[in-house]
Amino acid sequence: AASELYKRQVEVVARATFNASRIFPLFHDRGTLNVGAPADVAVLEVREGAFEFVDNYGNTRTGRQRLFPSETVLGGERVPRA
């Protein structure tokens, strides 16, 4: 069960990063941590609890885990939290 959850988390992150970089020309050089690539990174934290998610059609679903932003790096520089 834990390995299946991990696989789903990896898929979510890939859809929000690598896949987006392939679809939108503006982000063609993003979605990778290769040497020489722009250092734009979002570090996410998994939190446990009861979270309500709403889709584009207004449907709700309750989940046990949610990703929260923890750190952000833009152009190789850490962005201070507001």
PDB file of N, CA and C in Angstrom:
ATOM      1  N   ALA A   1       0.831  -1.191   0.000  1.00  0.00           N
ATOM      2  CA  ALA A   1       0.000   0.000   0.000  1.00  0.00           C
ATOM      3  C   ALA A   1       0.872   1.251   0.000  1.00  0.00           C
ATOM      4  N   ALA A   2       1.938   1.243   0.802  1.00  0.00           N
ATOM      5  CA  ALA A   2       2.819   2.419   0.877  1.00  0.00           C
ATOM      6  C   ALA A   2       3.524   2.664  -0.451  1.00  0.00           C
ATOM      7  N   SER A   3       3.935   1.597  -1.125  1.00  0.00           N
ATOM      8  CA  SER A   3       4.623   1.780  -2.403  1.00  0.00           C
ATOM      9  C   SER A   3       3.664   2.321  -3.466  1.00  0.00           C
ATOM     10  N   GLU A   4       2.393   1.929  -3.397  1.00  0.00           N
ATOM     11  CA  GLU A   4       1.399   2.446  -4.339  1.00  0.00           C
ATOM     12  C   GLU A   4       1.164   3.932  -4.089  1.00  0.00           C
ATOM     13  N   LEU A   5       1.116   4.336  -2.833  1.00  0.00           N
ATOM     14  CA  LEU A   5       0.954   5.749  -2.490  1.00  0.00           C
ATOM     15  C   LEU A   5       2.154   6.547  -2.987  1.00  0.00           C
ATOM     16  N   TYR A   6       3.346   6.014  -2.811  1.00  0.00           N
ATOM     17  CA  TYR A   6       4.553   6.689  -3.297  1.00  0.00           C
ATOM     18  C   TYR A   6       4.490   6.867  -4.816  1.00  0.00           C
ATOM     19  N   LYS A   7       4.071   5.833  -5.525  1.00  0.00           N
ATOM     20  CA  LYS A   7       3.966   5.912  -6.983  1.00  0.00           C
ATOM     21  C   LYS A   7       2.996   7.016  -7.395  1.00  0.00           C
ATOM     22  N   ARG A   8       1.884   7.147  -6.676  1.00  0.00           N
ATOM     23  CA  ARG A   8       0.909   8.187  -6.993  1.00  0.00           C
ATOM     24  C   ARG A   8       1.483   9.577  -6.725  1.00  0.00           C
ATOM     25  N   GLN A   9       2.244   9.731  -5.640  1.00  0.00           N
ATOM     26  CA  GLN A   9       2.852  11.028  -5.337  1.00  0.00           C
ATOM     27  C   GLN A   9       3.860  11.412  -6.411  1.00  0.00           C
ATOM     28  N   VAL A  10       4.650  10.464  -6.856  1.00  0.00           N
ATOM     29  CA  VAL A  10       5.618  10.724  -7.914  1.00  0.00           C
ATOM     30  C   VAL A  10       4.893  11.157  -9.181  1.00  0.00           C
ATOM     31  N   GLU A  11       3.776  10.517  -9.483  1.00  0.00           N
ATOM     32  CA  GLU A  11       2.993  10.869 -10.675  1.00  0.00           C
ATOM     33  C   GLU A  11       2.439  12.287 -10.565  1.00  0.00           C
ATOM     34  N   VAL A  12       1.948  12.671  -9.397  1.00  0.00           N
ATOM     35  CA  VAL A  12       1.417  14.026  -9.191  1.00  0.00           C
ATOM     36  C   VAL A  12       2.511  15.062  -9.418  1.00  0.00           C
ATOM     37  N   VAL A  13       3.678  14.835  -8.843  1.00  0.00           N
ATOM     38  CA  VAL A  13       4.780  15.788  -8.996  1.00  0.00           C
ATOM     39  C   VAL A  13       5.216  15.857 -10.456  1.00  0.00           C
ATOM     40  N   ALA A  14       5.301  14.727 -11.131  1.00  0.00           N
ATOM     41  CA  ALA A  14       5.694  14.718 -12.545  1.00  0.00           C
ATOM     42  C   ALA A  14       4.687  15.490 -13.389  1.00  0.00           C
ATOM     43  N   ARG A  15       3.413  15.337 -13.113  1.00  0.00           N
ATOM     44  CA  ARG A  15       2.391  16.049 -13.885  1.00  0.00           C
ATOM     45  C   ARG A  15       2.490  17.558 -13.693  1.00  0.00           C
ATOM     46  N   ALA A  16       2.907  17.975 -12.508  1.00  0.00           N
ATOM     47  CA  ALA A  16       2.988  19.412 -12.221  1.00  0.00           C
ATOM     48  C   ALA A  16       4.316  20.028 -12.647  1.00  0.00           C
ATOM     49  N   THR A  17       5.307  19.212 -12.956  1.00  0.00           N
ATOM     50  CA  THR A  17       6.631  19.754 -13.287  1.00  0.00           C
ATOM     51  C   THR A  17       7.064  19.349 -14.688  1.00  0.00           C
ATOM     52  N   PHE A  18       7.521  18.139 -14.834  1.00  0.00           N
ATOM     53  CA  PHE A  18       8.065  17.658 -16.098  1.00  0.00           C
ATOM     54  C   PHE A  18       7.047  17.752 -17.224  1.00  0.00           C
ATOM     55  N   ASN A  19       5.841  17.271 -16.980  1.00  0.00           N
ATOM     56  CA  ASN A  19       4.817  17.306 -18.029  1.00  0.00           C
ATOM     57  C   ASN A  19       4.473  18.727 -18.433  1.00  0.00           C
ATOM     58  N   ALA A  20       4.358  19.626 -17.454  1.00  0.00           N
ATOM     59  CA  ALA A  20       4.053  21.028 -17.765  1.00  0.00           C
ATOM     60  C   ALA A  20       5.167  21.650 -18.593  1.00  0.00           C
ATOM     61  N   SER A  21       6.399  21.293 -18.307  1.00  0.00           N
ATOM     62  CA  SER A  21       7.520  21.862 -19.066  1.00  0.00           C
ATOM     63  C   SER A  21       7.504  21.396 -20.519  1.00  0.00           C
ATOM     64  N   ARG A  22       6.947  20.231 -20.786  1.00  0.00           N
ATOM     65  CA  ARG A  22       6.863  19.732 -22.164  1.00  0.00           C
ATOM     66  C   ARG A  22       5.709  20.362 -22.923  1.00  0.00           C
ATOM     67  N   ILE A  23       4.646  20.717 -22.227  1.00  0.00           N
ATOM     68  CA  ILE A  23       3.439  21.232 -22.875  1.00  0.00           C
ATOM     69  C   ILE A  23       3.545  22.717 -23.196  1.00  0.00           C
ATOM     70  N   PHE A  24       4.083  23.503 -22.265  1.00  0.00           N
ATOM     71  CA  PHE A  24       4.115  24.953 -22.424  1.00  0.00           C
ATOM     72  C   PHE A  24       5.488  25.416 -22.885  1.00  0.00           C
ATOM     73  N   PRO A  25       5.577  26.013 -24.078  1.00  0.00           N
ATOM     74  CA  PRO A  25       6.876  26.457 -24.606  1.00  0.00           C
ATOM     75  C   PRO A  25       7.633  27.397 -23.667  1.00  0.00           C
ATOM     76  N   LEU A  26       6.910  28.188 -22.902  1.00  0.00           N
ATOM     77  CA  LEU A  26       7.547  29.124 -21.971  1.00  0.00           C
ATOM     78  C   LEU A  26       8.430  28.394 -20.954  1.00  0.00           C
ATOM     79  N   PHE A  27       8.072  27.162 -20.625  1.00  0.00           N
ATOM     80  CA  PHE A  27       8.784  26.398 -19.604  1.00  0.00           C
ATOM     81  C   PHE A  27       9.642  25.274 -20.182  1.00  0.00           C
ATOM     82  N   HIS A  28      10.051  25.382 -21.437  1.00  0.00           N
ATOM     83  CA  HIS A  28      10.786  24.291 -22.084  1.00  0.00           C
ATOM     84  C   HIS A  28      12.091  23.935 -21.368  1.00  0.00           C
ATOM     85  N   ASP A  29      12.686  24.895 -20.641  1.00  0.00           N
ATOM     86  CA  ASP A  29      13.946  24.619 -19.941  1.00  0.00           C
ATOM     87  C   ASP A  29      13.724  24.304 -18.468  1.00  0.00           C
ATOM     88  N   ARG A  30      12.470  24.056 -18.068  1.00  0.00           N
ATOM     89  CA  ARG A  30      12.148  23.729 -16.675  1.00  0.00           C
ATOM     90  C   ARG A  30      11.801  22.245 -16.567  1.00  0.00           C
ATOM     91  N   GLY A  31      11.506  21.820 -15.345  1.00  0.00           N
ATOM     92  CA  GLY A  31      11.068  20.441 -15.125  1.00  0.00           C
ATOM     93  C   GLY A  31      12.202  19.448 -15.033  1.00  0.00           C
ATOM     94  N   THR A  32      13.435  19.949 -14.821  1.00  0.00           N
ATOM     95  CA  THR A  32      14.584  19.065 -14.687  1.00  0.00           C
ATOM     96  C   THR A  32      15.546  19.638 -13.660  1.00  0.00           C
ATOM     97  N   LEU A  33      16.346  18.776 -13.071  1.00  0.00           N
ATOM     98  CA  LEU A  33      17.399  19.221 -12.158  1.00  0.00           C
ATOM     99  C   LEU A  33      18.768  18.994 -12.785  1.00  0.00           C
ATOM    100  N   ASN A  34      18.813  18.930 -14.115  1.00  0.00           N
ATOM    101  CA  ASN A  34      20.080  18.721 -14.812  1.00  0.00           C
ATOM    102  C   ASN A  34      21.039  19.889 -14.593  1.00  0.00           C
ATOM    103  N   VAL A  35      22.318  19.607 -14.666  1.00  0.00           N
ATOM    104  CA  VAL A  35      23.335  20.635 -14.568  1.00  0.00           C
ATOM    105  C   VAL A  35      23.108  21.660 -15.672  1.00  0.00           C
ATOM    106  N   GLY A  36      23.135  22.943 -15.296  1.00  0.00           N
ATOM    107  CA  GLY A  36      22.943  24.013 -16.258  1.00  0.00           C
ATOM    108  C   GLY A  36      21.504  24.460 -16.418  1.00  0.00           C
ATOM    109  N   ALA A  37      20.555  23.688 -15.891  1.00  0.00           N
ATOM    110  CA  ALA A  37      19.147  24.072 -15.977  1.00  0.00           C
ATOM    111  C   ALA A  37      18.860  25.152 -14.934  1.00  0.00           C
ATOM    112  N   PRO A  38      17.861  26.011 -15.191  1.00  0.00           N
ATOM    113  CA  PRO A  38      17.500  27.017 -14.190  1.00  0.00           C
ATOM    114  C   PRO A  38      17.127  26.333 -12.875  1.00  0.00           C
ATOM    115  N   ALA A  39      17.630  26.877 -11.788  1.00  0.00           N
ATOM    116  CA  ALA A  39      17.387  26.268 -10.474  1.00  0.00           C
ATOM    117  C   ALA A  39      16.103  26.814  -9.867  1.00  0.00           C
ATOM    118  N   ASP A  40      14.972  26.411 -10.427  1.00  0.00           N
ATOM    119  CA  ASP A  40      13.666  26.751  -9.882  1.00  0.00           C
ATOM    120  C   ASP A  40      13.105  25.472  -9.273  1.00  0.00           C
ATOM    121  N   VAL A  41      12.998  25.456  -7.942  1.00  0.00           N
ATOM    122  CA  VAL A  41      12.601  24.231  -7.250  1.00  0.00           C
ATOM    123  C   VAL A  41      11.575  24.560  -6.179  1.00  0.00           C
ATOM    124  N   ALA A  42      10.524  23.769  -6.112  1.00  0.00           N
ATOM    125  CA  ALA A  42       9.562  23.840  -5.012  1.00  0.00           C
ATOM    126  C   ALA A  42       9.734  22.585  -4.167  1.00  0.00           C
ATOM    127  N   VAL A  43       9.989  22.775  -2.882  1.00  0.00           N
ATOM    128  CA  VAL A  43      10.115  21.662  -1.947  1.00  0.00           C
ATOM    129  C   VAL A  43       8.768  21.525  -1.248  1.00  0.00           C
ATOM    130  N   LEU A  44       8.193  20.330  -1.336  1.00  0.00           N
ATOM    131  CA  LEU A  44       6.864  20.090  -0.784  1.00  0.00           C
ATOM    132  C   LEU A  44       6.930  19.173   0.420  1.00  0.00           C
ATOM    133  N   GLU A  45       6.041  19.410   1.360  1.00  0.00           N
ATOM    134  CA  GLU A  45       5.950  18.609   2.578  1.00  0.00           C
ATOM    135  C   GLU A  45       4.627  17.857   2.558  1.00  0.00           C
ATOM    136  N   VAL A  46       4.668  16.564   2.855  1.00  0.00           N
ATOM    137  CA  VAL A  46       3.449  15.757   2.943  1.00  0.00           C
ATOM    138  C   VAL A  46       2.935  15.848   4.376  1.00  0.00           C
ATOM    139  N   ARG A  47       1.677  16.258   4.511  1.00  0.00           N
ATOM    140  CA  ARG A  47       1.055  16.313   5.837  1.00  0.00           C
ATOM    141  C   ARG A  47      -0.102  15.335   5.889  1.00  0.00           C
ATOM    142  N   GLU A  48      -0.257  14.722   7.057  1.00  0.00           N
ATOM    143  CA  GLU A  48      -1.333  13.766   7.304  1.00  0.00           C
ATOM    144  C   GLU A  48      -2.499  14.486   7.961  1.00  0.00           C
ATOM    145  N   GLY A  49      -3.710  14.056   7.675  1.00  0.00           N
ATOM    146  CA  GLY A  49      -4.899  14.634   8.282  1.00  0.00           C
ATOM    147  C   GLY A  49      -6.111  14.345   7.427  1.00  0.00           C
ATOM    148  N   ALA A  50      -7.168  15.120   7.643  1.00  0.00           N
ATOM    149  CA  ALA A  50      -8.380  15.017   6.819  1.00  0.00           C
ATOM    150  C   ALA A  50      -8.468  16.306   6.015  1.00  0.00           C
ATOM    151  N   PHE A  51      -8.307  16.191   4.695  1.00  0.00           N
ATOM    152  CA  PHE A  51      -8.293  17.358   3.818  1.00  0.00           C
ATOM    153  C   PHE A  51      -9.379  17.215   2.766  1.00  0.00           C
ATOM    154  N   GLU A  52     -10.087  18.312   2.517  1.00  0.00           N
ATOM    155  CA  GLU A  52     -11.117  18.317   1.490  1.00  0.00           C
ATOM    156  C   GLU A  52     -10.538  18.900   0.210  1.00  0.00           C
ATOM    157  N   PHE A  53     -10.753  18.199  -0.895  1.00  0.00           N
ATOM    158  CA  PHE A  53     -10.286  18.637  -2.204  1.00  0.00           C
ATOM    159  C   PHE A  53     -11.499  18.872  -3.094  1.00  0.00           C
ATOM    160  N   VAL A  54     -11.460  19.950  -3.866  1.00  0.00           N
ATOM    161  CA  VAL A  54     -12.557  20.292  -4.766  1.00  0.00           C
ATOM    162  C   VAL A  54     -12.008  20.322  -6.191  1.00  0.00           C
ATOM    163  N   ASP A  55     -12.677  19.611  -7.103  1.00  0.00           N
ATOM    164  CA  ASP A  55     -12.213  19.596  -8.494  1.00  0.00           C
ATOM    165  C   ASP A  55     -12.843  20.739  -9.288  1.00  0.00           C
ATOM    166  N   ASN A  56     -12.528  20.815 -10.565  1.00  0.00           N
ATOM    167  CA  ASN A  56     -13.014  21.901 -11.429  1.00  0.00           C
ATOM    168  C   ASN A  56     -14.530  21.907 -11.609  1.00  0.00           C
ATOM    169  N   TYR A  57     -15.185  20.811 -11.280  1.00  0.00           N
ATOM    170  CA  TYR A  57     -16.631  20.712 -11.438  1.00  0.00           C
ATOM    171  C   TYR A  57     -17.370  20.916 -10.112  1.00  0.00           C
ATOM    172  N   GLY A  58     -16.618  21.231  -9.048  1.00  0.00           N
ATOM    173  CA  GLY A  58     -17.232  21.453  -7.742  1.00  0.00           C
ATOM    174  C   GLY A  58     -17.428  20.202  -6.914  1.00  0.00           C
ATOM    175  N   ASN A  59     -16.962  19.058  -7.418  1.00  0.00           N
ATOM    176  CA  ASN A  59     -17.065  17.815  -6.659  1.00  0.00           C
ATOM    177  C   ASN A  59     -16.028  17.830  -5.541  1.00  0.00           C
ATOM    178  N   THR A  60     -16.388  17.315  -4.385  1.00  0.00           N
ATOM    179  CA  THR A  60     -15.455  17.260  -3.265  1.00  0.00           C
ATOM    180  C   THR A  60     -15.068  15.825  -2.947  1.00  0.00           C
ATOM    181  N   ARG A  61     -13.889  15.715  -2.415  1.00  0.00           N
ATOM    182  CA  ARG A  61     -13.352  14.416  -2.011  1.00  0.00           C
ATOM    183  C   ARG A  61     -12.460  14.658  -0.805  1.00  0.00           C
ATOM    184  N   THR A  62     -12.500  13.763   0.151  1.00  0.00           N
ATOM    185  CA  THR A  62     -11.658  13.887   1.334  1.00  0.00           C
ATOM    186  C   THR A  62     -10.439  12.990   1.167  1.00  0.00           C
ATOM    187  N   GLY A  63      -9.282  13.560   1.486  1.00  0.00           N
ATOM    188  CA  GLY A  63      -8.040  12.801   1.410  1.00  0.00           C
ATOM    189  C   GLY A  63      -7.331  12.790   2.752  1.00  0.00           C
ATOM    190  N   ARG A  64      -6.414  11.853   2.923  1.00  0.00           N
ATOM    191  CA  ARG A  64      -5.675  11.724   4.179  1.00  0.00           C
ATOM    192  C   ARG A  64      -4.320  12.414   4.135  1.00  0.00           C
ATOM    193  N   GLN A  65      -3.881  12.799   2.937  1.00  0.00           N
ATOM    194  CA  GLN A  65      -2.586  13.466   2.798  1.00  0.00           C
ATOM    195  C   GLN A  65      -2.731  14.662   1.877  1.00  0.00           C
ATOM    196  N   ARG A  66      -1.885  15.670   2.124  1.00  0.00           N
ATOM    197  CA  ARG A  66      -1.879  16.852   1.273  1.00  0.00           C
ATOM    198  C   ARG A  66      -0.461  17.386   1.195  1.00  0.00           C
ATOM    199  N   LEU A  67      -0.097  17.893   0.027  1.00  0.00           N
ATOM    200  CA  LEU A  67       1.217  18.497  -0.163  1.00  0.00           C
ATOM    201  C   LEU A  67       1.143  19.986   0.147  1.00  0.00           C
ATOM    202  N   PHE A  68       2.077  20.458   0.964  1.00  0.00           N
ATOM    203  CA  PHE A  68       2.175  21.871   1.310  1.00  0.00           C
ATOM    204  C   PHE A  68       3.545  22.380   0.898  1.00  0.00           C
ATOM    205  N   PRO A  69       3.614  23.637   0.422  1.00  0.00           N
ATOM    206  CA  PRO A  69       4.925  24.198   0.078  1.00  0.00           C
ATOM    207  C   PRO A  69       5.770  24.372   1.329  1.00  0.00           C
ATOM    208  N   SER A  70       7.029  23.985   1.223  1.00  0.00           N
ATOM    209  CA  SER A  70       7.948  24.088   2.356  1.00  0.00           C
ATOM    210  C   SER A  70       9.042  25.107   2.069  1.00  0.00           C
ATOM    211  N   GLU A  71       9.663  25.003   0.918  1.00  0.00           N
ATOM    212  CA  GLU A  71      10.728  25.915   0.499  1.00  0.00           C
ATOM    213  C   GLU A  71      10.582  26.185  -0.992  1.00  0.00           C
ATOM    214  N   THR A  72      11.111  27.333  -1.433  1.00  0.00           N
ATOM    215  CA  THR A  72      11.118  27.667  -2.848  1.00  0.00           C
ATOM    216  C   THR A  72      12.484  28.231  -3.220  1.00  0.00           C
ATOM    217  N   VAL A  73      13.001  27.774  -4.355  1.00  0.00           N
ATOM    218  CA  VAL A  73      14.259  28.285  -4.899  1.00  0.00           C
ATOM    219  C   VAL A  73      13.963  28.784  -6.305  1.00  0.00           C
ATOM    220  N   LEU A  74      14.292  30.048  -6.574  1.00  0.00           N
ATOM    221  CA  LEU A  74      14.108  30.634  -7.897  1.00  0.00           C
ATOM    222  C   LEU A  74      15.441  31.158  -8.388  1.00  0.00           C
ATOM    223  N   GLY A  75      15.844  30.710  -9.569  1.00  0.00           N
ATOM    224  CA  GLY A  75      17.118  31.150 -10.123  1.00  0.00           C
ATOM    225  C   GLY A  75      18.295  30.825  -9.230  1.00  0.00           C
ATOM    226  N   GLY A  76      18.180  29.743  -8.474  1.00  0.00           N
ATOM    227  CA  GLY A  76      19.265  29.315  -7.592  1.00  0.00           C
ATOM    228  C   GLY A  76      19.291  30.002  -6.248  1.00  0.00           C
ATOM    229  N   GLU A  77      18.353  30.907  -5.988  1.00  0.00           N
ATOM    230  CA  GLU A  77      18.301  31.630  -4.719  1.00  0.00           C
ATOM    231  C   GLU A  77      17.075  31.226  -3.922  1.00  0.00           C
ATOM    232  N   ARG A  78      17.275  30.959  -2.623  1.00  0.00           N
ATOM    233  CA  ARG A  78      16.158  30.616  -1.736  1.00  0.00           C
ATOM    234  C   ARG A  78      15.257  31.840  -1.576  1.00  0.00           C
ATOM    235  N   VAL A  79      13.950  31.616  -1.703  1.00  0.00           N
ATOM    236  CA  VAL A  79      12.977  32.687  -1.558  1.00  0.00           C
ATOM    237  C   VAL A  79      12.495  32.690  -0.107  1.00  0.00           C
ATOM    238  N   PRO A  80      12.630  33.824   0.576  1.00  0.00           N
ATOM    239  CA  PRO A  80      12.154  33.888   1.972  1.00  0.00           C
ATOM    240  C   PRO A  80      10.644  33.690   2.035  1.00  0.00           C
ATOM    241  N   ARG A  81      10.194  33.048   3.091  1.00  0.00           N
ATOM    242  CA  ARG A  81       8.754  32.845   3.290  1.00  0.00           C
ATOM    243  C   ARG A  81       8.121  34.146   3.734  1.00  0.00           C
ATOM    244  N   ALA A  82       6.924  34.383   3.266  1.00  0.00           N
ATOM    245  CA  ALA A  82       6.206  35.620   3.609  1.00  0.00           C
ATOM    246  C   ALA A  82       5.625  35.546   5.011  1.00  0.00           C
TER     247      ALA A  82
END
